[in-house]
Amino acid sequence: MIAIGSDHGGFELKTHIMEYLKNQGLELFDFGTYSEDSCDYPDIAEKVANAVADGECEKGILICGTGIGISIAANKVKGIRAALCGDVYSAKMTRKHNDANILCMGGRVTGRELAFMICDTFLSEEFEGGRHQNRIDKIHKLED
Ligand code: RB5
Protein backbone atom coordinates (compact mmCIF):
# COMPACT_ATOMS: atom_id res chain seq x y z
CA MET A 1 0.00 0.00 0.00
CA ILE A 2 1.32 3.43 -0.99
CA ALA A 3 0.25 6.48 1.03
CA ILE A 4 -0.34 9.59 -1.05
CA GLY A 5 -1.24 13.15 -0.14
CA SER A 6 -1.03 16.74 -1.29
CA ASP A 7 -2.11 20.23 -0.39
CA HIS A 8 -4.06 22.38 -2.87
CA GLY A 9 -0.82 23.27 -4.71
CA GLY A 10 -0.23 19.59 -5.47
CA PHE A 11 -3.82 18.47 -5.85
CA GLU A 12 -3.91 18.39 -9.64
CA LEU A 13 -0.65 16.46 -9.98
CA LYS A 14 -1.73 14.07 -7.20
CA THR A 15 -4.93 13.29 -9.12
CA HIS A 16 -2.96 12.43 -12.27
CA ILE A 17 -0.40 10.35 -10.35
CA MET A 18 -3.14 8.39 -8.61
CA GLU A 19 -4.74 7.52 -11.93
CA TYR A 20 -1.35 6.58 -13.42
CA LEU A 21 -0.35 4.33 -10.51
CA LYS A 22 -3.78 2.72 -10.16
CA ASN A 23 -3.60 1.78 -13.84
CA GLN A 24 -0.45 -0.16 -12.96
CA GLY A 25 -2.40 -2.10 -10.34
CA LEU A 26 -0.84 -0.33 -7.34
CA GLU A 27 -2.90 0.11 -4.18
CA LEU A 28 -3.02 3.67 -2.88
CA PHE A 29 -4.45 5.24 0.24
CA ASP A 30 -5.32 8.89 -0.37
CA PHE A 31 -4.83 11.04 2.74
CA GLY A 32 -6.16 14.16 1.00
CA THR A 33 -6.58 16.92 0.26
CA TYR A 34 -9.67 16.22 -1.79
CA SER A 35 -10.20 19.54 -3.58
CA GLU A 36 -8.34 22.66 -4.69
CA ASP A 37 -9.52 24.56 -1.61
CA SER A 38 -6.63 26.00 0.35
CA CYS A 39 -5.29 23.82 3.17
CA ASP A 40 -2.12 23.48 5.26
CA TYR A 41 0.52 21.09 3.91
CA PRO A 42 1.85 20.07 7.38
CA ASP A 43 -1.53 18.46 8.14
CA ILE A 44 -1.26 16.21 5.07
CA ALA A 45 2.44 15.54 5.61
CA GLU A 46 1.69 14.40 9.16
CA LYS A 47 -0.94 11.88 8.02
CA VAL A 48 1.17 10.34 5.26
CA ALA A 49 4.36 10.34 7.34
CA ASN A 50 2.64 8.62 10.27
CA ALA A 51 1.19 5.95 7.97
CA VAL A 52 4.68 5.21 6.64
CA ALA A 53 6.45 5.46 10.01
CA ASP A 54 3.89 3.09 11.60
CA GLY A 55 4.34 0.56 8.78
CA GLU A 56 0.70 0.90 7.71
CA CYS A 57 1.98 1.91 4.24
CA GLU A 58 5.31 0.82 2.76
CA LYS A 59 6.10 4.12 1.04
CA GLY A 60 4.57 7.56 0.60
CA ILE A 61 4.20 10.26 -2.04
CA LEU A 62 3.64 13.89 -1.00
CA ILE A 63 3.06 16.87 -3.26
CA CYS A 64 2.70 20.58 -2.53
CA GLY A 65 3.34 23.57 -4.77
CA THR A 66 7.12 23.35 -4.64
CA GLY A 67 7.49 20.10 -2.71
CA ILE A 68 9.60 21.97 -0.19
CA GLY A 69 7.18 22.68 2.65
CA ILE A 70 5.67 19.22 2.60
CA SER A 71 9.11 17.55 2.64
CA ILE A 72 10.31 19.71 5.54
CA ALA A 73 7.19 18.78 7.49
CA ALA A 74 7.36 15.03 6.70
CA ASN A 75 11.00 14.86 7.80
CA LYS A 76 9.98 15.97 11.31
CA VAL A 77 8.30 12.60 11.87
CA LYS A 78 10.59 10.01 13.46
CA GLY A 79 11.66 7.31 11.02
CA ILE A 80 10.86 9.35 7.92
CA ARG A 81 13.32 10.01 5.12
CA ALA A 82 11.40 12.24 2.71
CA ALA A 83 13.21 13.25 -0.47
CA LEU A 84 12.21 16.12 -2.73
CA CYS A 85 12.91 14.98 -6.30
CA GLY A 86 12.56 16.88 -9.56
CA ASP A 87 14.56 14.47 -11.71
CA VAL A 88 14.84 10.74 -12.29
CA TYR A 89 18.50 10.47 -11.21
CA SER A 90 17.73 11.91 -7.76
CA ALA A 91 14.74 9.58 -7.39
CA LYS A 92 16.96 6.61 -8.19
CA MET A 93 19.81 7.65 -5.90
CA THR A 94 17.62 8.57 -2.96
CA ARG A 95 16.31 5.01 -2.94
CA LYS A 96 19.73 3.40 -3.46
CA HIS A 97 21.70 5.56 -1.00
CA ASN A 98 19.20 7.20 1.37
CA ASP A 99 16.53 4.49 1.49
CA ALA A 100 14.02 7.35 1.23
CA ASN A 101 10.57 6.21 2.27
CA ILE A 102 8.61 9.24 1.05
CA LEU A 103 8.90 10.90 -2.36
CA CYS A 104 8.06 14.61 -2.45
CA MET A 105 7.40 16.62 -5.60
CA GLY A 106 6.32 20.11 -6.57
CA GLY A 107 3.01 20.23 -8.41
CA ARG A 108 3.82 23.72 -9.69
CA VAL A 109 7.36 22.74 -10.69
CA THR A 110 7.44 19.26 -12.18
CA GLY A 111 5.51 18.33 -15.31
CA ARG A 112 3.13 15.40 -15.32
CA GLU A 113 5.08 13.01 -17.55
CA LEU A 114 8.34 13.63 -15.68
CA ALA A 115 6.51 13.11 -12.38
CA PHE A 116 5.28 9.72 -13.63
CA MET A 117 8.87 8.68 -14.46
CA ILE A 118 10.06 9.90 -11.06
CA CYS A 119 7.34 7.83 -9.35
CA ASP A 120 8.19 4.71 -11.38
CA THR A 121 11.85 5.05 -10.44
CA PHE A 122 11.24 5.78 -6.78
CA LEU A 123 8.86 2.83 -6.41
CA SER A 124 11.08 0.30 -8.20
CA GLU A 125 14.63 1.05 -7.02
CA GLU A 126 16.02 -0.80 -4.01
CA PHE A 127 18.23 0.38 -1.15
CA GLU A 128 21.86 -0.71 -1.57
CA GLY A 129 22.56 -1.09 2.16
CA GLY A 130 26.21 -1.59 3.12
CA ARG A 131 28.02 1.66 3.91
CA HIS A 132 24.81 3.61 3.37
CA GLN A 133 23.09 1.90 6.30
CA ASN A 134 25.63 3.37 8.70
CA ARG A 135 24.85 6.85 7.37
CA ILE A 136 21.13 6.32 7.76
CA ASP A 137 21.69 5.15 11.34
CA LYS A 138 23.52 8.43 11.93
CA ILE A 139 20.62 10.43 10.47
CA HIS A 140 18.20 8.78 12.85
CA LYS A 141 20.52 9.31 15.83
CA LEU A 142 19.83 13.02 15.25
CA GLU A 143 16.23 12.32 16.32
CA ASP A 144 17.30 11.32 19.86
C1 RB5 B 1 0.80 26.85 -1.03
O1 RB5 B 1 0.49 28.04 -1.64
C2 RB5 B 1 2.30 26.60 -1.09
O2 RB5 B 1 2.94 27.45 -0.19
C3 RB5 B 1 2.62 25.15 -0.79
O3 RB5 B 1 1.96 24.34 -1.69
C4 RB5 B 1 4.07 24.74 -0.87
O4 RB5 B 1 4.64 25.13 -2.08
C5 RB5 B 1 4.92 25.07 0.28
O5 RB5 B 1 6.10 24.74 0.36
PDB file of C-alpha atoms and ligand atoms in Angstrom:
ATOM      1  CA  MET A   1       0.000   0.000   0.000  1.00  0.00           C
ATOM      2  CA  ILE A   2       1.322   3.426  -0.988  1.00  0.00           C
ATOM      3  CA  ALA A   3       0.245   6.477   1.026  1.00  0.00           C
ATOM      4  CA  ILE A   4      -0.344   9.588  -1.051  1.00  0.00           C
ATOM      5  CA  GLY A   5      -1.244  13.153  -0.145  1.00  0.00           C
ATOM      6  CA  SER A   6      -1.027  16.743  -1.293  1.00  0.00           C
ATOM      7  CA  ASP A   7      -2.105  20.232  -0.391  1.00  0.00           C
ATOM      8  CA  HIS A   8      -4.063  22.382  -2.870  1.00  0.00           C
ATOM      9  CA  GLY A   9      -0.819  23.268  -4.712  1.00  0.00           C
ATOM     10  CA  GLY A  10      -0.226  19.592  -5.467  1.00  0.00           C
ATOM     11  CA  PHE A  11      -3.815  18.471  -5.846  1.00  0.00           C
ATOM     12  CA  GLU A  12      -3.912  18.391  -9.643  1.00  0.00           C
ATOM     13  CA  LEU A  13      -0.650  16.458  -9.978  1.00  0.00           C
ATOM     14  CA  LYS A  14      -1.729  14.066  -7.201  1.00  0.00           C
ATOM     15  CA  THR A  15      -4.934  13.292  -9.117  1.00  0.00           C
ATOM     16  CA  HIS A  16      -2.963  12.431 -12.269  1.00  0.00           C
ATOM     17  CA  ILE A  17      -0.402  10.354 -10.351  1.00  0.00           C
ATOM     18  CA  MET A  18      -3.143   8.394  -8.614  1.00  0.00           C
ATOM     19  CA  GLU A  19      -4.742   7.517 -11.934  1.00  0.00           C
ATOM     20  CA  TYR A  20      -1.352   6.583 -13.418  1.00  0.00           C
ATOM     21  CA  LEU A  21      -0.346   4.332 -10.514  1.00  0.00           C
ATOM     22  CA  LYS A  22      -3.783   2.723 -10.164  1.00  0.00           C
ATOM     23  CA  ASN A  23      -3.605   1.780 -13.843  1.00  0.00           C
ATOM     24  CA  GLN A  24      -0.446  -0.156 -12.958  1.00  0.00           C
ATOM     25  CA  GLY A  25      -2.398  -2.095 -10.341  1.00  0.00           C
ATOM     26  CA  LEU A  26      -0.845  -0.329  -7.338  1.00  0.00           C
ATOM     27  CA  GLU A  27      -2.904   0.108  -4.179  1.00  0.00           C
ATOM     28  CA  LEU A  28      -3.024   3.674  -2.879  1.00  0.00           C
ATOM     29  CA  PHE A  29      -4.454   5.241   0.243  1.00  0.00           C
ATOM     30  CA  ASP A  30      -5.319   8.886  -0.369  1.00  0.00           C
ATOM     31  CA  PHE A  31      -4.833  11.036   2.739  1.00  0.00           C
ATOM     32  CA  GLY A  32      -6.161  14.159   0.996  1.00  0.00           C
ATOM     33  CA  THR A  33      -6.582  16.923   0.256  1.00  0.00           C
ATOM     34  CA  TYR A  34      -9.669  16.217  -1.790  1.00  0.00           C
ATOM     35  CA  SER A  35     -10.198  19.542  -3.581  1.00  0.00           C
ATOM     36  CA  GLU A  36      -8.336  22.657  -4.693  1.00  0.00           C
ATOM     37  CA  ASP A  37      -9.516  24.558  -1.611  1.00  0.00           C
ATOM     38  CA  SER A  38      -6.628  25.996   0.354  1.00  0.00           C
ATOM     39  CA  CYS A  39      -5.292  23.821   3.166  1.00  0.00           C
ATOM     40  CA  ASP A  40      -2.121  23.484   5.262  1.00  0.00           C
ATOM     41  CA  TYR A  41       0.522  21.094   3.914  1.00  0.00           C
ATOM     42  CA  PRO A  42       1.848  20.074   7.377  1.00  0.00           C
ATOM     43  CA  ASP A  43      -1.534  18.457   8.140  1.00  0.00           C
ATOM     44  CA  ILE A  44      -1.261  16.214   5.073  1.00  0.00           C
ATOM     45  CA  ALA A  45       2.443  15.544   5.609  1.00  0.00           C
ATOM     46  CA  GLU A  46       1.688  14.397   9.162  1.00  0.00           C
ATOM     47  CA  LYS A  47      -0.939  11.878   8.023  1.00  0.00           C
ATOM     48  CA  VAL A  48       1.173  10.338   5.256  1.00  0.00           C
ATOM     49  CA  ALA A  49       4.365  10.342   7.336  1.00  0.00           C
ATOM     50  CA  ASN A  50       2.644   8.625  10.269  1.00  0.00           C
ATOM     51  CA  ALA A  51       1.194   5.955   7.970  1.00  0.00           C
ATOM     52  CA  VAL A  52       4.684   5.206   6.637  1.00  0.00           C
ATOM     53  CA  ALA A  53       6.453   5.461  10.014  1.00  0.00           C
ATOM     54  CA  ASP A  54       3.888   3.087  11.598  1.00  0.00           C
ATOM     55  CA  GLY A  55       4.341   0.561   8.783  1.00  0.00           C
ATOM     56  CA  GLU A  56       0.701   0.904   7.710  1.00  0.00           C
ATOM     57  CA  CYS A  57       1.978   1.908   4.238  1.00  0.00           C
ATOM     58  CA  GLU A  58       5.310   0.819   2.762  1.00  0.00           C
ATOM     59  CA  LYS A  59       6.103   4.125   1.038  1.00  0.00           C
ATOM     60  CA  GLY A  60       4.573   7.565   0.603  1.00  0.00           C
ATOM     61  CA  ILE A  61       4.201  10.258  -2.038  1.00  0.00           C
ATOM     62  CA  LEU A  62       3.642  13.889  -1.004  1.00  0.00           C
ATOM     63  CA  ILE A  63       3.059  16.875  -3.262  1.00  0.00           C
ATOM     64  CA  CYS A  64       2.703  20.576  -2.528  1.00  0.00           C
ATOM     65  CA  GLY A  65       3.344  23.573  -4.772  1.00  0.00           C
ATOM     66  CA  THR A  66       7.119  23.351  -4.640  1.00  0.00           C
ATOM     67  CA  GLY A  67       7.489  20.097  -2.712  1.00  0.00           C
ATOM     68  CA  ILE A  68       9.604  21.974  -0.186  1.00  0.00           C
ATOM     69  CA  GLY A  69       7.182  22.682   2.654  1.00  0.00           C
ATOM     70  CA  ILE A  70       5.670  19.222   2.602  1.00  0.00           C
ATOM     71  CA  SER A  71       9.115  17.548   2.642  1.00  0.00           C
ATOM     72  CA  ILE A  72      10.314  19.712   5.536  1.00  0.00           C
ATOM     73  CA  ALA A  73       7.190  18.776   7.494  1.00  0.00           C
ATOM     74  CA  ALA A  74       7.362  15.035   6.701  1.00  0.00           C
ATOM     75  CA  ASN A  75      10.996  14.858   7.798  1.00  0.00           C
ATOM     76  CA  LYS A  76       9.975  15.968  11.313  1.00  0.00           C
ATOM     77  CA  VAL A  77       8.300  12.599  11.874  1.00  0.00           C
ATOM     78  CA  LYS A  78      10.591  10.013  13.456  1.00  0.00           C
ATOM     79  CA  GLY A  79      11.658   7.309  11.023  1.00  0.00           C
ATOM     80  CA  ILE A  80      10.861   9.347   7.920  1.00  0.00           C
ATOM     81  CA  ARG A  81      13.323  10.015   5.123  1.00  0.00           C
ATOM     82  CA  ALA A  82      11.405  12.245   2.715  1.00  0.00           C
ATOM     83  CA  ALA A  83      13.211  13.252  -0.472  1.00  0.00           C
ATOM     84  CA  LEU A  84      12.207  16.122  -2.735  1.00  0.00           C
ATOM     85  CA  CYS A  85      12.909  14.984  -6.301  1.00  0.00           C
ATOM     86  CA  GLY A  86      12.561  16.881  -9.558  1.00  0.00           C
ATOM     87  CA  ASP A  87      14.563  14.469 -11.714  1.00  0.00           C
ATOM     88  CA  VAL A  88      14.842  10.736 -12.286  1.00  0.00           C
ATOM     89  CA  TYR A  89      18.503  10.472 -11.210  1.00  0.00           C
ATOM     90  CA  SER A  90      17.728  11.907  -7.763  1.00  0.00           C
ATOM     91  CA  ALA A  91      14.741   9.583  -7.387  1.00  0.00           C
ATOM     92  CA  LYS A  92      16.965   6.606  -8.186  1.00  0.00           C
ATOM     93  CA  MET A  93      19.814   7.650  -5.900  1.00  0.00           C
ATOM     94  CA  THR A  94      17.617   8.574  -2.964  1.00  0.00           C
ATOM     95  CA  ARG A  95      16.307   5.009  -2.937  1.00  0.00           C
ATOM     96  CA  LYS A  96      19.729   3.403  -3.456  1.00  0.00           C
ATOM     97  CA  HIS A  97      21.695   5.558  -1.003  1.00  0.00           C
ATOM     98  CA  ASN A  98      19.199   7.200   1.374  1.00  0.00           C
ATOM     99  CA  ASP A  99      16.527   4.488   1.486  1.00  0.00           C
ATOM    100  CA  ALA A 100      14.023   7.350   1.226  1.00  0.00           C
ATOM    101  CA  ASN A 101      10.568   6.208   2.274  1.00  0.00           C
ATOM    102  CA  ILE A 102       8.613   9.244   1.047  1.00  0.00           C
ATOM    103  CA  LEU A 103       8.896  10.896  -2.362  1.00  0.00           C
ATOM    104  CA  CYS A 104       8.062  14.611  -2.453  1.00  0.00           C
ATOM    105  CA  MET A 105       7.400  16.616  -5.600  1.00  0.00           C
ATOM    106  CA  GLY A 106       6.317  20.108  -6.571  1.00  0.00           C
ATOM    107  CA  GLY A 107       3.009  20.235  -8.406  1.00  0.00           C
ATOM    108  CA  ARG A 108       3.817  23.721  -9.694  1.00  0.00           C
ATOM    109  CA  VAL A 109       7.358  22.743 -10.695  1.00  0.00           C
ATOM    110  CA  THR A 110       7.442  19.260 -12.176  1.00  0.00           C
ATOM    111  CA  GLY A 111       5.507  18.331 -15.309  1.00  0.00           C
ATOM    112  CA  ARG A 112       3.134  15.400 -15.323  1.00  0.00           C
ATOM    113  CA  GLU A 113       5.084  13.011 -17.554  1.00  0.00           C
ATOM    114  CA  LEU A 114       8.343  13.626 -15.683  1.00  0.00           C
ATOM    115  CA  ALA A 115       6.508  13.113 -12.382  1.00  0.00           C
ATOM    116  CA  PHE A 116       5.281   9.720 -13.634  1.00  0.00           C
ATOM    117  CA  MET A 117       8.865   8.685 -14.456  1.00  0.00           C
ATOM    118  CA  ILE A 118      10.062   9.903 -11.057  1.00  0.00           C
ATOM    119  CA  CYS A 119       7.341   7.831  -9.348  1.00  0.00           C
ATOM    120  CA  ASP A 120       8.190   4.707 -11.381  1.00  0.00           C
ATOM    121  CA  THR A 121      11.854   5.053 -10.442  1.00  0.00           C
ATOM    122  CA  PHE A 122      11.239   5.781  -6.778  1.00  0.00           C
ATOM    123  CA  LEU A 123       8.862   2.828  -6.415  1.00  0.00           C
ATOM    124  CA  SER A 124      11.080   0.304  -8.198  1.00  0.00           C
ATOM    125  CA  GLU A 125      14.630   1.051  -7.023  1.00  0.00           C
ATOM    126  CA  GLU A 126      16.024  -0.798  -4.006  1.00  0.00           C
ATOM    127  CA  PHE A 127      18.228   0.378  -1.147  1.00  0.00           C
ATOM    128  CA  GLU A 128      21.859  -0.710  -1.570  1.00  0.00           C
ATOM    129  CA  GLY A 129      22.564  -1.090   2.156  1.00  0.00           C
ATOM    130  CA  GLY A 130      26.212  -1.588   3.121  1.00  0.00           C
ATOM    131  CA  ARG A 131      28.017   1.660   3.910  1.00  0.00           C
ATOM    132  CA  HIS A 132      24.815   3.606   3.372  1.00  0.00           C
ATOM    133  CA  GLN A 133      23.090   1.898   6.303  1.00  0.00           C
ATOM    134  CA  ASN A 134      25.634   3.368   8.704  1.00  0.00           C
ATOM    135  CA  ARG A 135      24.854   6.849   7.374  1.00  0.00           C
ATOM    136  CA  ILE A 136      21.129   6.319   7.765  1.00  0.00           C
ATOM    137  CA  ASP A 137      21.689   5.148  11.337  1.00  0.00           C
ATOM    138  CA  LYS A 138      23.522   8.430  11.932  1.00  0.00           C
ATOM    139  CA  ILE A 139      20.617  10.434  10.467  1.00  0.00           C
ATOM    140  CA  HIS A 140      18.198   8.775  12.852  1.00  0.00           C
ATOM    141  CA  LYS A 141      20.518   9.311  15.825  1.00  0.00           C
ATOM    142  CA  LEU A 142      19.829  13.021  15.252  1.00  0.00           C
ATOM    143  CA  GLU A 143      16.231  12.316  16.319  1.00  0.00           C
ATOM    144  CA  ASP A 144      17.304  11.322  19.864  1.00  0.00           C
TER     145      ASP A 144
HETATM  146  C1  RB5 B   1       0.802  26.855  -1.030  1.00  0.00           C
HETATM  147  O1  RB5 B   1       0.489  28.044  -1.645  1.00  0.00           O
HETATM  148  C2  RB5 B   1       2.299  26.599  -1.092  1.00  0.00           C
HETATM  149  O2  RB5 B   1       2.943  27.453  -0.185  1.00  0.00           O
HETATM  150  C3  RB5 B   1       2.618  25.154  -0.785  1.00  0.00           C
HETATM  151  O3  RB5 B   1       1.957  24.343  -1.686  1.00  0.00           O
HETATM  152  C4  RB5 B   1       4.073  24.744  -0.865  1.00  0.00           C
HETATM  153  O4  RB5 B   1       4.639  25.131  -2.085  1.00  0.00           O
HETATM  154  C5  RB5 B   1       4.918  25.068   0.282  1.00  0.00           C
HETATM  155  O5  RB5 B   1       6.105  24.736   0.363  1.00  0.00           O
END
